[in-house]
mmCIF file of N, CA and C and ligand atoms in Angstrom:
data_model
loop_
_atom_site.group_PDB
_atom_site.id
_atom_site.type_symbol
_atom_site.label_atom_id
_atom_site.label_comp_id
_atom_site.label_asym_id
_atom_site.label_seq_id
_atom_site.Cartn_x
_atom_site.Cartn_y
_atom_site.Cartn_z
ATOM 1 N N MET A 1 133.009 -41.246 -188.716
ATOM 2 C CA MET A 1 131.726 -41.502 -189.400
ATOM 3 C C MET A 1 130.583 -41.103 -188.474
ATOM 4 N N SER A 2 129.650 -40.364 -189.009
ATOM 5 C CA SER A 2 128.529 -39.914 -188.186
ATOM 6 C C SER A 2 127.586 -41.062 -187.866
ATOM 7 N N SER A 3 126.993 -40.984 -186.696
ATOM 8 C CA SER A 3 126.003 -41.998 -186.342
ATOM 9 C C SER A 3 124.601 -41.559 -186.750
ATOM 10 N N VAL A 4 124.491 -40.340 -187.260
ATOM 11 C CA VAL A 4 123.172 -39.843 -187.691
ATOM 12 C C VAL A 4 122.990 -40.134 -189.175
ATOM 13 N N PRO A 5 122.036 -40.995 -189.535
ATOM 14 C CA PRO A 5 121.849 -41.335 -190.949
ATOM 15 C C PRO A 5 121.403 -40.131 -191.785
ATOM 16 N N LYS A 6 121.994 -40.026 -192.975
ATOM 17 C CA LYS A 6 121.696 -38.904 -193.870
ATOM 18 C C LYS A 6 120.439 -39.216 -194.673
ATOM 19 N N THR A 7 119.299 -39.099 -194.019
ATOM 20 C CA THR A 7 118.040 -39.409 -194.693
ATOM 21 C C THR A 7 117.166 -38.158 -194.786
ATOM 22 N N LYS A 8 116.243 -38.189 -195.727
ATOM 23 C CA LYS A 8 115.322 -37.049 -195.870
ATOM 24 C C LYS A 8 114.455 -36.906 -194.624
ATOM 25 N N GLU A 9 114.086 -38.032 -194.068
ATOM 26 C CA GLU A 9 113.276 -38.017 -192.853
ATOM 27 C C GLU A 9 114.007 -37.271 -191.732
ATOM 28 N N ASN A 10 115.298 -37.549 -191.581
ATOM 29 C CA ASN A 10 116.073 -36.858 -190.558
ATOM 30 C C ASN A 10 116.257 -35.386 -190.899
ATOM 31 N N LEU A 11 116.501 -35.101 -192.160
ATOM 32 C CA LEU A 11 116.680 -33.710 -192.581
ATOM 33 C C LEU A 11 115.450 -32.873 -192.222
ATOM 34 N N MET A 12 114.274 -33.467 -192.376
ATOM 35 C CA MET A 12 113.030 -32.754 -192.058
ATOM 36 C C MET A 12 112.955 -32.386 -190.573
ATOM 37 N N LYS A 13 113.661 -33.142 -189.744
ATOM 38 C CA LYS A 13 113.608 -32.890 -188.294
ATOM 39 C C LYS A 13 114.640 -31.858 -187.853
ATOM 40 N N CYS A 14 115.627 -31.595 -188.690
ATOM 41 C CA CYS A 14 116.722 -30.692 -188.322
ATOM 42 C C CYS A 14 116.195 -29.293 -188.015
ATOM 43 N N GLN A 15 116.672 -28.732 -186.914
ATOM 44 C CA GLN A 15 116.216 -27.414 -186.462
ATOM 45 C C GLN A 15 117.174 -26.285 -186.852
ATOM 46 N N CYS A 16 118.252 -26.618 -187.552
ATOM 47 C CA CYS A 16 119.276 -25.605 -187.839
ATOM 48 C C CYS A 16 118.715 -24.357 -188.521
ATOM 49 N N MET A 17 117.736 -24.540 -189.400
ATOM 50 C CA MET A 17 117.169 -23.385 -190.104
ATOM 51 C C MET A 17 116.461 -22.410 -189.160
ATOM 52 N N ASN A 18 116.112 -22.884 -187.975
ATOM 53 C CA ASN A 18 115.434 -22.022 -186.998
ATOM 54 C C ASN A 18 116.407 -21.440 -185.978
ATOM 55 N N CYS A 19 117.668 -21.685 -186.184
ATOM 56 C CA CYS A 19 118.669 -21.340 -185.170
ATOM 57 C C CYS A 19 119.247 -19.944 -185.418
ATOM 58 N N PRO A 20 119.439 -19.165 -184.358
ATOM 59 C CA PRO A 20 120.014 -17.816 -184.500
ATOM 60 C C PRO A 20 121.431 -17.821 -185.064
ATOM 61 N N THR A 21 122.138 -18.916 -184.886
ATOM 62 C CA THR A 21 123.513 -18.991 -185.397
ATOM 63 C C THR A 21 123.558 -19.136 -186.921
ATOM 64 N N TYR A 22 122.484 -19.695 -187.487
ATOM 65 C CA TYR A 22 122.426 -19.844 -188.953
ATOM 66 C C TYR A 22 121.981 -18.499 -189.518
ATOM 67 N N SER A 23 122.948 -17.691 -189.907
ATOM 68 C CA SER A 23 122.667 -16.303 -190.302
ATOM 69 C C SER A 23 121.801 -16.237 -191.559
ATOM 70 N N ASP A 24 121.121 -15.117 -191.711
ATOM 71 C CA ASP A 24 120.274 -14.920 -192.902
ATOM 72 C C ASP A 24 121.109 -15.002 -194.174
ATOM 73 N N LYS A 25 122.310 -14.459 -194.104
ATOM 74 C CA LYS A 25 123.185 -14.478 -195.286
ATOM 75 C C LYS A 25 123.490 -15.929 -195.680
ATOM 76 N N CYS A 26 123.798 -16.756 -194.702
ATOM 77 C CA CYS A 26 124.119 -18.162 -194.993
ATOM 78 C C CYS A 26 122.880 -18.921 -195.470
ATOM 79 N N LYS A 27 121.714 -18.593 -194.907
ATOM 80 C CA LYS A 27 120.479 -19.244 -195.368
ATOM 81 C C LYS A 27 120.234 -18.939 -196.841
ATOM 82 N N GLU A 28 120.444 -17.677 -197.193
ATOM 83 C CA GLU A 28 120.230 -17.254 -198.570
ATOM 84 C C GLU A 28 121.202 -17.985 -199.496
ATOM 85 N N GLN A 29 122.450 -18.029 -199.072
ATOM 86 C CA GLN A 29 123.496 -18.689 -199.887
ATOM 87 C C GLN A 29 123.243 -20.179 -200.075
ATOM 88 N N SER A 30 122.673 -20.816 -199.048
ATOM 89 C CA SER A 30 122.551 -22.281 -199.093
ATOM 90 C C SER A 30 121.281 -22.764 -199.784
ATOM 91 N N LYS A 31 120.380 -21.823 -200.121
ATOM 92 C CA LYS A 31 119.087 -22.205 -200.723
ATOM 93 C C LYS A 31 119.202 -23.180 -201.894
ATOM 94 N N PRO A 32 120.001 -22.861 -202.925
ATOM 95 C CA PRO A 32 120.073 -23.777 -204.080
ATOM 96 C C PRO A 32 120.569 -25.166 -203.673
ATOM 97 N N GLU A 33 121.580 -25.192 -202.794
ATOM 98 C CA GLU A 33 122.135 -26.483 -202.376
ATOM 99 C C GLU A 33 121.098 -27.291 -201.606
ATOM 100 N N LEU A 34 120.345 -26.625 -200.743
ATOM 101 C CA LEU A 34 119.357 -27.350 -199.944
ATOM 102 C C LEU A 34 118.218 -27.879 -200.815
ATOM 103 N N GLU A 35 117.844 -27.114 -201.828
ATOM 104 C CA GLU A 35 116.817 -27.597 -202.759
ATOM 105 C C GLU A 35 117.319 -28.834 -203.496
ATOM 106 N N GLU A 36 118.565 -28.760 -203.909
ATOM 107 C CA GLU A 36 119.179 -29.889 -204.625
ATOM 108 C C GLU A 36 119.236 -31.115 -203.712
ATOM 109 N N LEU A 37 119.579 -30.862 -202.456
ATOM 110 C CA LEU A 37 119.682 -31.951 -201.477
ATOM 111 C C LEU A 37 118.330 -32.632 -201.302
ATOM 112 N N GLN A 38 117.290 -31.819 -201.152
ATOM 113 C CA GLN A 38 115.962 -32.384 -200.924
ATOM 114 C C GLN A 38 115.454 -33.159 -202.132
ATOM 115 N N ASN A 39 115.920 -32.756 -203.312
ATOM 116 C CA ASN A 39 115.440 -33.416 -204.530
ATOM 117 C C ASN A 39 116.378 -34.515 -205.014
ATOM 118 N N GLY A 40 117.527 -34.621 -204.372
ATOM 119 C CA GLY A 40 118.517 -35.541 -204.937
ATOM 120 C C GLY A 40 119.124 -36.488 -203.938
ATOM 121 N N ASN A 41 120.363 -36.791 -204.184
ATOM 122 C CA ASN A 41 121.088 -37.786 -203.396
ATOM 123 C C ASN A 41 121.552 -37.198 -202.061
ATOM 124 N N MET A 42 121.164 -37.823 -200.979
ATOM 125 C CA MET A 42 121.553 -37.341 -199.648
ATOM 126 C C MET A 42 122.939 -37.839 -199.257
ATOM 127 N N ASP A 43 123.437 -38.846 -199.977
ATOM 128 C CA ASP A 43 124.686 -39.496 -199.604
ATOM 129 C C ASP A 43 125.876 -38.682 -200.104
ATOM 130 N N ARG A 44 126.246 -37.699 -199.339
ATOM 131 C CA ARG A 44 127.354 -36.814 -199.674
ATOM 132 C C ARG A 44 128.056 -36.438 -198.384
ATOM 133 N N THR A 45 129.213 -35.797 -198.490
ATOM 134 C CA THR A 45 129.929 -35.449 -197.261
ATOM 135 C C THR A 45 129.560 -34.062 -196.762
ATOM 136 N N HIS A 46 129.140 -33.183 -197.685
ATOM 137 C CA HIS A 46 128.835 -31.814 -197.261
ATOM 138 C C HIS A 46 127.404 -31.408 -197.582
ATOM 139 N N ALA A 47 126.798 -30.718 -196.637
ATOM 140 C CA ALA A 47 125.505 -30.070 -196.873
ATOM 141 C C ALA A 47 125.392 -28.947 -195.864
ATOM 142 N N GLU A 48 124.729 -27.880 -196.252
ATOM 143 C CA GLU A 48 124.565 -26.756 -195.322
ATOM 144 C C GLU A 48 123.308 -26.967 -194.484
ATOM 145 N N ALA A 49 123.229 -28.113 -193.845
ATOM 146 C CA ALA A 49 122.123 -28.476 -192.946
ATOM 147 C C ALA A 49 122.525 -29.763 -192.225
ATOM 148 N N MET A 50 121.752 -30.123 -191.217
ATOM 149 C CA MET A 50 121.984 -31.382 -190.494
ATOM 150 C C MET A 50 123.497 -31.590 -190.271
ATOM 151 N N PHE A 51 124.091 -30.625 -189.627
ATOM 152 C CA PHE A 51 125.551 -30.619 -189.463
ATOM 153 C C PHE A 51 126.051 -31.734 -188.549
ATOM 154 N N CYS A 52 125.154 -32.356 -187.804
ATOM 155 C CA CYS A 52 125.559 -33.501 -186.971
ATOM 156 C C CYS A 52 125.782 -34.738 -187.831
ATOM 157 N N ALA A 53 125.311 -34.697 -189.065
ATOM 158 C CA ALA A 53 125.505 -35.825 -189.981
ATOM 159 C C ALA A 53 126.517 -35.480 -191.077
ATOM 160 N N TYR A 54 126.463 -34.234 -191.549
ATOM 161 C CA TYR A 54 127.384 -33.807 -192.611
ATOM 162 C C TYR A 54 128.582 -33.084 -191.995
ATOM 163 N N GLU A 55 129.374 -32.457 -192.860
ATOM 164 C CA GLU A 55 130.542 -31.707 -192.374
ATOM 165 C C GLU A 55 130.120 -30.389 -191.744
ATOM 166 N N LYS A 56 131.135 -29.662 -191.266
ATOM 167 C CA LYS A 56 130.893 -28.311 -190.763
ATOM 168 C C LYS A 56 130.409 -27.413 -191.903
ATOM 169 N N SER A 57 129.843 -26.289 -191.520
ATOM 170 C CA SER A 57 129.377 -25.328 -192.519
ATOM 171 C C SER A 57 130.548 -24.616 -193.185
ATOM 172 N N ASN A 58 130.363 -24.246 -194.437
ATOM 173 C CA ASN A 58 131.335 -23.416 -195.149
ATOM 174 C C ASN A 58 131.026 -21.941 -194.966
ATOM 175 N N CYS A 59 129.947 -21.638 -194.270
ATOM 176 C CA CYS A 59 129.487 -20.242 -194.187
ATOM 177 C C CYS A 59 129.307 -19.772 -192.748
ATOM 178 N N ILE A 60 128.626 -20.556 -191.942
ATOM 179 C CA ILE A 60 128.340 -20.146 -190.557
ATOM 180 C C ILE A 60 129.643 -20.053 -189.775
ATOM 181 N N ASN A 61 129.858 -18.915 -189.106
ATOM 182 C CA ASN A 61 131.142 -18.774 -188.398
ATOM 183 C C ASN A 61 131.051 -18.001 -187.084
ATOM 184 N N GLU A 62 129.834 -17.684 -186.654
ATOM 185 C CA GLU A 62 129.715 -16.951 -185.387
ATOM 186 C C GLU A 62 128.697 -17.637 -184.481
ATOM 187 N N GLU A 63 129.149 -18.078 -183.335
ATOM 188 C CA GLU A 63 128.265 -18.786 -182.408
ATOM 189 C C GLU A 63 127.340 -17.807 -181.690
ATOM 190 N N LYS A 64 126.037 -18.025 -181.815
ATOM 191 C CA LYS A 64 125.075 -17.169 -181.108
ATOM 192 C C LYS A 64 124.294 -17.983 -180.094
ATOM 193 N N GLN A 65 123.809 -19.103 -180.557
ATOM 194 C CA GLN A 65 123.084 -20.048 -179.698
ATOM 195 C C GLN A 65 122.992 -21.332 -180.499
ATOM 196 N N CYS A 66 122.990 -22.466 -179.833
ATOM 197 C CA CYS A 66 122.784 -23.732 -180.539
ATOM 198 C C CYS A 66 121.512 -24.377 -180.015
ATOM 199 N N ILE A 67 120.571 -24.613 -180.928
ATOM 200 C CA ILE A 67 119.290 -25.187 -180.505
ATOM 201 C C ILE A 67 119.219 -26.692 -180.781
ATOM 202 N N CYS A 68 120.366 -27.306 -181.029
ATOM 203 C CA CYS A 68 120.383 -28.766 -181.232
ATOM 204 C C CYS A 68 119.653 -29.540 -180.127
ATOM 205 N N PRO A 69 119.792 -29.133 -178.860
ATOM 206 C CA PRO A 69 119.090 -29.908 -177.823
ATOM 207 C C PRO A 69 117.571 -29.922 -177.989
ATOM 208 N N THR A 70 117.014 -29.007 -178.788
ATOM 209 C CA THR A 70 115.558 -29.012 -179.025
ATOM 210 C C THR A 70 115.182 -29.922 -180.203
ATOM 211 N N CYS A 71 116.178 -30.463 -180.882
ATOM 212 C CA CYS A 71 115.931 -31.256 -182.097
ATOM 213 C C CYS A 71 115.621 -32.708 -181.732
ATOM 214 N N PRO A 72 114.634 -33.322 -182.364
ATOM 215 C CA PRO A 72 114.314 -34.720 -182.073
ATOM 216 C C PRO A 72 115.508 -35.656 -182.268
ATOM 217 N N LEU A 73 116.397 -35.313 -183.226
ATOM 218 C CA LEU A 73 117.537 -36.192 -183.498
ATOM 219 C C LEU A 73 118.549 -36.175 -182.357
ATOM 220 N N PHE A 74 118.574 -35.086 -181.628
ATOM 221 C CA PHE A 74 119.553 -34.942 -180.542
ATOM 222 C C PHE A 74 119.355 -36.042 -179.502
ATOM 223 N N SER A 75 118.115 -36.264 -179.111
ATOM 224 C CA SER A 75 117.857 -37.331 -178.131
ATOM 225 C C SER A 75 117.811 -38.698 -178.809
ATOM 226 N N GLU A 76 117.273 -38.716 -180.035
ATOM 227 C CA GLU A 76 117.144 -39.991 -180.753
ATOM 228 C C GLU A 76 118.503 -40.674 -180.947
ATOM 229 N N TYR A 77 119.536 -39.878 -181.218
ATOM 230 C CA TYR A 77 120.865 -40.447 -181.479
ATOM 231 C C TYR A 77 121.856 -40.167 -180.350
ATOM 232 N N ASN A 78 121.321 -39.800 -179.194
ATOM 233 C CA ASN A 78 122.172 -39.573 -178.011
ATOM 234 C C ASN A 78 123.335 -38.619 -178.294
ATOM 235 N N LEU A 79 123.032 -37.527 -178.969
ATOM 236 C CA LEU A 79 124.078 -36.549 -179.278
ATOM 237 C C LEU A 79 124.401 -35.750 -178.026
ATOM 238 N N THR A 80 125.642 -35.318 -177.945
ATOM 239 C CA THR A 80 126.049 -34.557 -176.760
ATOM 240 C C THR A 80 126.698 -33.229 -177.133
ATOM 241 N N ASN A 81 127.241 -33.120 -178.333
ATOM 242 C CA ASN A 81 127.907 -31.878 -178.737
ATOM 243 C C ASN A 81 126.905 -30.812 -179.140
ATOM 244 N N ASN A 82 127.363 -29.593 -179.132
ATOM 245 C CA ASN A 82 126.639 -28.482 -179.724
ATOM 246 C C ASN A 82 127.497 -27.875 -180.824
ATOM 247 N N TYR A 83 126.919 -26.963 -181.552
ATOM 248 C CA TYR A 83 127.645 -26.236 -182.592
ATOM 249 C C TYR A 83 128.342 -27.175 -183.584
ATOM 250 N N PHE A 84 127.607 -28.163 -184.047
ATOM 251 C CA PHE A 84 128.150 -29.050 -185.082
ATOM 252 C C PHE A 84 128.537 -28.241 -186.323
ATOM 253 N N CYS A 85 127.809 -27.165 -186.576
ATOM 254 C CA CYS A 85 128.035 -26.369 -187.790
ATOM 255 C C CYS A 85 129.397 -25.686 -187.792
ATOM 256 N N ILE A 86 129.892 -25.349 -186.608
ATOM 257 C CA ILE A 86 131.139 -24.603 -186.520
ATOM 258 C C ILE A 86 132.278 -25.456 -185.955
ATOM 259 N N GLN A 87 131.945 -26.269 -184.990
ATOM 260 C CA GLN A 87 133.022 -26.928 -184.240
ATOM 261 C C GLN A 87 133.423 -28.317 -184.747
ATOM 262 N N THR A 88 132.458 -29.158 -185.011
ATOM 263 C CA THR A 88 132.843 -30.554 -185.256
ATOM 264 C C THR A 88 132.318 -31.153 -186.558
ATOM 265 N N GLY A 89 131.132 -30.728 -186.984
ATOM 266 C CA GLY A 89 130.466 -31.476 -188.041
ATOM 267 C C GLY A 89 130.080 -32.843 -187.506
ATOM 268 N N GLY A 90 129.547 -33.694 -188.346
ATOM 269 C CA GLY A 90 129.186 -35.046 -187.930
ATOM 270 C C GLY A 90 130.417 -35.924 -187.843
ATOM 271 N N LYS A 91 130.445 -36.797 -186.860
ATOM 272 C CA LYS A 91 131.618 -37.672 -186.723
ATOM 273 C C LYS A 91 131.177 -39.085 -186.471
HETATM 274 S S1 SF4 B 1 120.965 -32.177 -183.855
HETATM 275 FE FE1 SF4 B 1 121.389 -30.097 -184.566
HETATM 276 S S2 SF4 B 1 122.616 -30.330 -186.444
HETATM 277 FE FE2 SF4 B 1 121.658 -32.289 -185.989
HETATM 278 S S3 SF4 B 1 119.800 -32.278 -187.212
HETATM 279 FE FE3 SF4 B 1 119.268 -31.543 -185.156
HETATM 280 S S4 SF4 B 1 119.418 -29.304 -185.239
HETATM 281 FE FE4 SF4 B 1 120.467 -30.117 -187.059
HETATM 282 S S1 SF4 B 2 124.443 -26.988 -185.355
HETATM 283 FE FE1 SF4 B 2 123.531 -25.904 -183.607
HETATM 284 S S2 SF4 B 2 124.414 -23.831 -183.746
HETATM 285 FE FE2 SF4 B 2 124.695 -24.797 -185.728
HETATM 286 S S3 SF4 B 2 122.929 -24.125 -186.929
HETATM 287 FE FE3 SF4 B 2 122.463 -26.153 -186.047
HETATM 288 S S4 SF4 B 2 121.358 -25.681 -184.178
HETATM 289 FE FE4 SF4 B 2 122.434 -23.822 -184.768
#
């Protein structure tokens, strides 16, 4: 179970959309889902964002750089892993 709460407030802080590892193709693909997420229920197991809280990505698959350490949630929740999108997802 992730220690990062799946809230809209936290989602707004997520830096994944600014990350080089989140490819343009995956950003394009995830648009409808992310809109739905922002307008709807956050309590789900999968989302193509905030990977420290949700599962791994279904799309991102090449590590380029992880900017999680620049994210406010990284220090707020004492996170230590990188590449949540590819390696671990939220736990
Ligand atoms: S720590 Fe990383 S995965 Fe979690 S919200 Fe921040 S940028 Fe996204
Ligand atoms: S989890 Fe890290 S590597 Fe993956 S998209 Fe977010 S910031 Fe980038």
